[in-house]
XYZ file of C-alpha atoms in Angstrom:
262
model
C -83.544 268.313 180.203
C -79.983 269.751 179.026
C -80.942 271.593 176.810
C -83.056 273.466 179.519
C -80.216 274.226 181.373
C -78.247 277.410 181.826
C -74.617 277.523 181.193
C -72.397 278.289 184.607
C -69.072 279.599 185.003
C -67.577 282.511 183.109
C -67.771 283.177 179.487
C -65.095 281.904 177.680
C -63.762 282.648 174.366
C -62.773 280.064 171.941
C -59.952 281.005 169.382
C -58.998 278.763 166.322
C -55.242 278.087 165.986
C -53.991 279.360 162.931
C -50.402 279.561 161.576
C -47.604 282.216 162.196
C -48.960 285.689 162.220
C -47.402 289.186 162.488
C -49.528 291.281 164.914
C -52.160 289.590 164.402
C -51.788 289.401 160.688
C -51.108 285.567 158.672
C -47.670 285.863 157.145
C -49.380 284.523 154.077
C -51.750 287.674 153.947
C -48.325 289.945 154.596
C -46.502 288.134 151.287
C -49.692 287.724 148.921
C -50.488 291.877 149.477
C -46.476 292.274 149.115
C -46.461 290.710 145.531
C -49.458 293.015 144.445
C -47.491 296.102 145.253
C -44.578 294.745 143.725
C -46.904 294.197 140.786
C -48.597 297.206 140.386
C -44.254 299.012 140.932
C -44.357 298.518 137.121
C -47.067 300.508 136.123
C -46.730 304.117 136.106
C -49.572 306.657 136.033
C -48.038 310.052 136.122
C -44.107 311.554 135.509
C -41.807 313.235 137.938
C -41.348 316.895 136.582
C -37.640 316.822 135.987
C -36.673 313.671 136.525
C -38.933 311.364 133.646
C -39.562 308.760 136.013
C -42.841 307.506 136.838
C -45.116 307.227 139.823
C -45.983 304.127 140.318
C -49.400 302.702 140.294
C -48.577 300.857 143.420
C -49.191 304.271 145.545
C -52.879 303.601 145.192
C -53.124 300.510 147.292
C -50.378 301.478 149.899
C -53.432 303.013 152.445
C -55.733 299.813 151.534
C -52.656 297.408 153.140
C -52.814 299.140 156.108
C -56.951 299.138 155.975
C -56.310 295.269 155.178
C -53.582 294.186 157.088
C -53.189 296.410 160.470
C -50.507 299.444 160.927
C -47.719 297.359 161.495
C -48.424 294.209 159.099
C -49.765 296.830 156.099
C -46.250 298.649 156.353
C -44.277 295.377 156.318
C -46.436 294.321 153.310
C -45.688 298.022 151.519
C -42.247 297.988 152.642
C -41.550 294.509 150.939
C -42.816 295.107 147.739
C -41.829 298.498 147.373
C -37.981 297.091 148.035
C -38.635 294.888 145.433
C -40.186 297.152 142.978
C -36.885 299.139 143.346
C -35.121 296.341 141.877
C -37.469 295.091 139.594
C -38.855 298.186 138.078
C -36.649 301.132 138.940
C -38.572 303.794 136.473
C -40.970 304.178 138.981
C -38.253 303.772 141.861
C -37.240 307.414 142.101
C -34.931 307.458 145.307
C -34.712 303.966 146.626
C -35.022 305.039 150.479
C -37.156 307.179 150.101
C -39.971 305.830 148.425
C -39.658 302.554 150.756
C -40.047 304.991 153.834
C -42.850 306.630 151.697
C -44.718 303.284 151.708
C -44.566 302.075 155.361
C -45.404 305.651 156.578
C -48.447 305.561 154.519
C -49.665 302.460 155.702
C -48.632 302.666 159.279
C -50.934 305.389 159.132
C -53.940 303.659 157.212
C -54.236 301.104 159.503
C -53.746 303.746 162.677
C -56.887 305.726 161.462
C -59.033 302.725 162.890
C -56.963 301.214 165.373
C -58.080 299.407 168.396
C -58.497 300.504 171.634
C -55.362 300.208 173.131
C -53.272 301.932 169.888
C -55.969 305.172 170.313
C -53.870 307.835 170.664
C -50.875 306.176 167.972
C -51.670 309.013 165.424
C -50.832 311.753 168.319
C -47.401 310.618 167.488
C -47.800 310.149 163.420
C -49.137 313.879 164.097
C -46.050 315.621 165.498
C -44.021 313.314 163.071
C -45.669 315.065 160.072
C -45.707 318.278 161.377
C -42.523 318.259 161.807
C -41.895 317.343 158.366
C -44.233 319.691 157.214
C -42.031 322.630 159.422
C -38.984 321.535 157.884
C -40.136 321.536 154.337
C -41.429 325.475 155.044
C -38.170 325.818 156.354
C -36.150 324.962 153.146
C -38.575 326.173 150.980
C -39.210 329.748 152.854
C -36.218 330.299 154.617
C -33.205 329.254 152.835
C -34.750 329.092 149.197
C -36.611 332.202 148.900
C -40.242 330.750 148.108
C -42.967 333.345 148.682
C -45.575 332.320 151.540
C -47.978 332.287 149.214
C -46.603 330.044 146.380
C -45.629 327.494 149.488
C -49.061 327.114 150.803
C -50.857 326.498 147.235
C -47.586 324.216 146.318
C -47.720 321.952 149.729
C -51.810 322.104 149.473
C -52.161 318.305 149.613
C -49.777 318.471 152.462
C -51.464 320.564 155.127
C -54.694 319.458 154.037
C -53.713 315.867 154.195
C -52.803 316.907 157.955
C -55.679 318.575 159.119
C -57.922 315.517 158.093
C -55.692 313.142 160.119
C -55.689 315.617 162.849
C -59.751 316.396 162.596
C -62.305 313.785 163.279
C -62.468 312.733 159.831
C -59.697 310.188 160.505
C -62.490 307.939 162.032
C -65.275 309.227 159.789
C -63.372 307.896 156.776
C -62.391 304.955 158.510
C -66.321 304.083 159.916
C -67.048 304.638 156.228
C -64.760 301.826 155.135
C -65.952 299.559 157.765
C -69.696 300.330 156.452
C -71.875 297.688 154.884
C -72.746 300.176 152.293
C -70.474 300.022 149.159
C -70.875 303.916 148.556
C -69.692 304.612 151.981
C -66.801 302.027 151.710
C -65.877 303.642 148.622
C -66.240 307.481 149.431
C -64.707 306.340 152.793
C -61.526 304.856 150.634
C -61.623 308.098 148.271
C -61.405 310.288 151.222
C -58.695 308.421 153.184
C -56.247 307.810 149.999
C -56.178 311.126 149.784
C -55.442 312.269 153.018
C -52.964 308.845 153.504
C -51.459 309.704 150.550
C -50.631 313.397 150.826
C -49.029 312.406 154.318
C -46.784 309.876 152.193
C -46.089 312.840 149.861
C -45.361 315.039 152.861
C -42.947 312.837 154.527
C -40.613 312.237 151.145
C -40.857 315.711 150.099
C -38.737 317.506 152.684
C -36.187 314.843 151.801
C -36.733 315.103 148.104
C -36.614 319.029 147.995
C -33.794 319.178 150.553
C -32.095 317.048 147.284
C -33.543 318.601 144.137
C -33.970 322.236 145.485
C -36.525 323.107 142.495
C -37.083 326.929 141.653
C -40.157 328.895 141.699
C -40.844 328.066 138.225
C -41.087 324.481 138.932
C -43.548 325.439 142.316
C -45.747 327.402 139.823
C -46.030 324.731 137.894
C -46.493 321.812 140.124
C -49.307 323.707 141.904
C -52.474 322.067 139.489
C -50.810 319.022 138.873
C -50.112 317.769 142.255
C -53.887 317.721 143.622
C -54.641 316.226 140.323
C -52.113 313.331 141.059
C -53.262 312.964 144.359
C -56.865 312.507 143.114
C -56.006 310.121 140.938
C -54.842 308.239 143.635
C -57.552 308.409 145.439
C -59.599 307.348 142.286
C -58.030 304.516 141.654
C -57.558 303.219 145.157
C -61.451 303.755 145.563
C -62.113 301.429 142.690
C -59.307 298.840 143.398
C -59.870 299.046 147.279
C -63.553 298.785 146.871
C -63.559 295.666 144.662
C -61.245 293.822 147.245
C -62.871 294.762 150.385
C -66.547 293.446 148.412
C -64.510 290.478 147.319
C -63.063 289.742 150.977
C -66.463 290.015 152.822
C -67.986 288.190 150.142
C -65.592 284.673 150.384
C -65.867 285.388 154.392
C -62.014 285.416 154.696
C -60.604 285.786 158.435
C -59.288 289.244 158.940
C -56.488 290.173 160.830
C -56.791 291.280 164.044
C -56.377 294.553 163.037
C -57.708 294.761 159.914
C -60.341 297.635 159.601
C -62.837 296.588 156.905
């Protein structure tokens, strides 16, 4: 009988023709995610010492889009909407170029915690990038504005810690936590890698930024508790919106990208 028999020939895999795609990732998916960040340009959650402009809400989601979307889909996403965000709602804007380079950096690198097989060693590269940045920005600050050692290393805390957990193996612990079927992990997983996305965002505007702006010690002294508290914020509210959309997404059975990590 046939349905006795057993299949010959190599295994072949059957693939479903969908519609034009960016790495992997629907162009659809890339737009939708694009509008949200444009959306949430307009609500700020925190000021810019010095300035009065806001940080955008927006920040919170830039590591999901890479999670979502893939490294090089998630940044395209990011990039998009934050361009338009500088148009639309330029109190949270700050400088144009470099809070769009802000956003793709930071989801490049959400989506290269947990990339596949073949993109492995992508955040060697994303590594000396940010040390770099983090070199320069000693450099300025030390060097040729006087800051003491000390001051520096509390004031650029989210920095170098942000760093070391991309460097350290919890780059794939936080990204196995996001891909977990338990909501806790997905969520701790999302805390975790906000935070550590996020101060690499802050770490690759800030040498620009304070190369700029040039703020005193005064300003360093000050900034020291209210930048981790930012930053956890962040992380706060990118656990709760990141969580809800990821449950949302495996519960409707969407297709994922190709590189998507949830």
């Amino acid at each position: 009988m046939t349905e006795n028999q057993i299949p010959e020939g190599a295994e072949r895999e059957v693939k479903t023709m969908g519609g034009a795609a960016i790495d992997g990732t629907p162009i659809a998916y890339i737009i939708v995610l694009a509008a949200v960040v444009t959306v949430l340009a307009f609500v700020p959650f925190s000021i810019v010492l010095g300035s009065g402009k806001g940080i955008p809400l927006s920040q919170s989601i830039y590591p999901l889009l890479g999670w979502l979307l893939g490294p090089l889909a998630g940044a395209l996403a990011s990039g998009i909407g934050t361009l338009i965000g500088v148009f639309l709602a330029p109190y949270t804007a700050g400088v144009p170029a470099i809070a769009i380079w802000g956003a793709v950096i930071a989801s490049f690198a959400a989506g290269v915690m947990g990339s596949s097989r073949k993109r492995r060693f992508w955040y060697l590269g994303l590594t000396v990038l940010f040390g770099l940045e983090l070199a320069v920005y000693a450099y300025l600050a030390i060097a040729r504005n006087g800051i003491p050692v000390n001051t520096f290393i509390f004031g650029a805390f989210i920095d170098w810690s942000a760093l070391v957990l991309f460097l350290l193996p919890t780059r794939t612990l936080f990204a196995q936590w996001i891909s977990s079927t338990s909501f806790v992990k997905v969520a701790i997983g999302i805390f975790g890698g906000t935070w550590t996305i996020c101060g690499l965002m802050h770490l690759s505007q800030v040498p620009f930024t304070y190369y700029l702006f040039n703020w005193p010690e005064p300003i360093w002294n000050t900034l020291i508790p209210i930048i981790p508290v930012e930053n956890a914020m962040r992380g706060l509210s990118g656990a709760v919106i990141g969580t809800g959309v990821i449950s949302g997404l495996r519960a409707i059975n969407l297709v994922k990208p190709k590189e998507a990590l949830y």
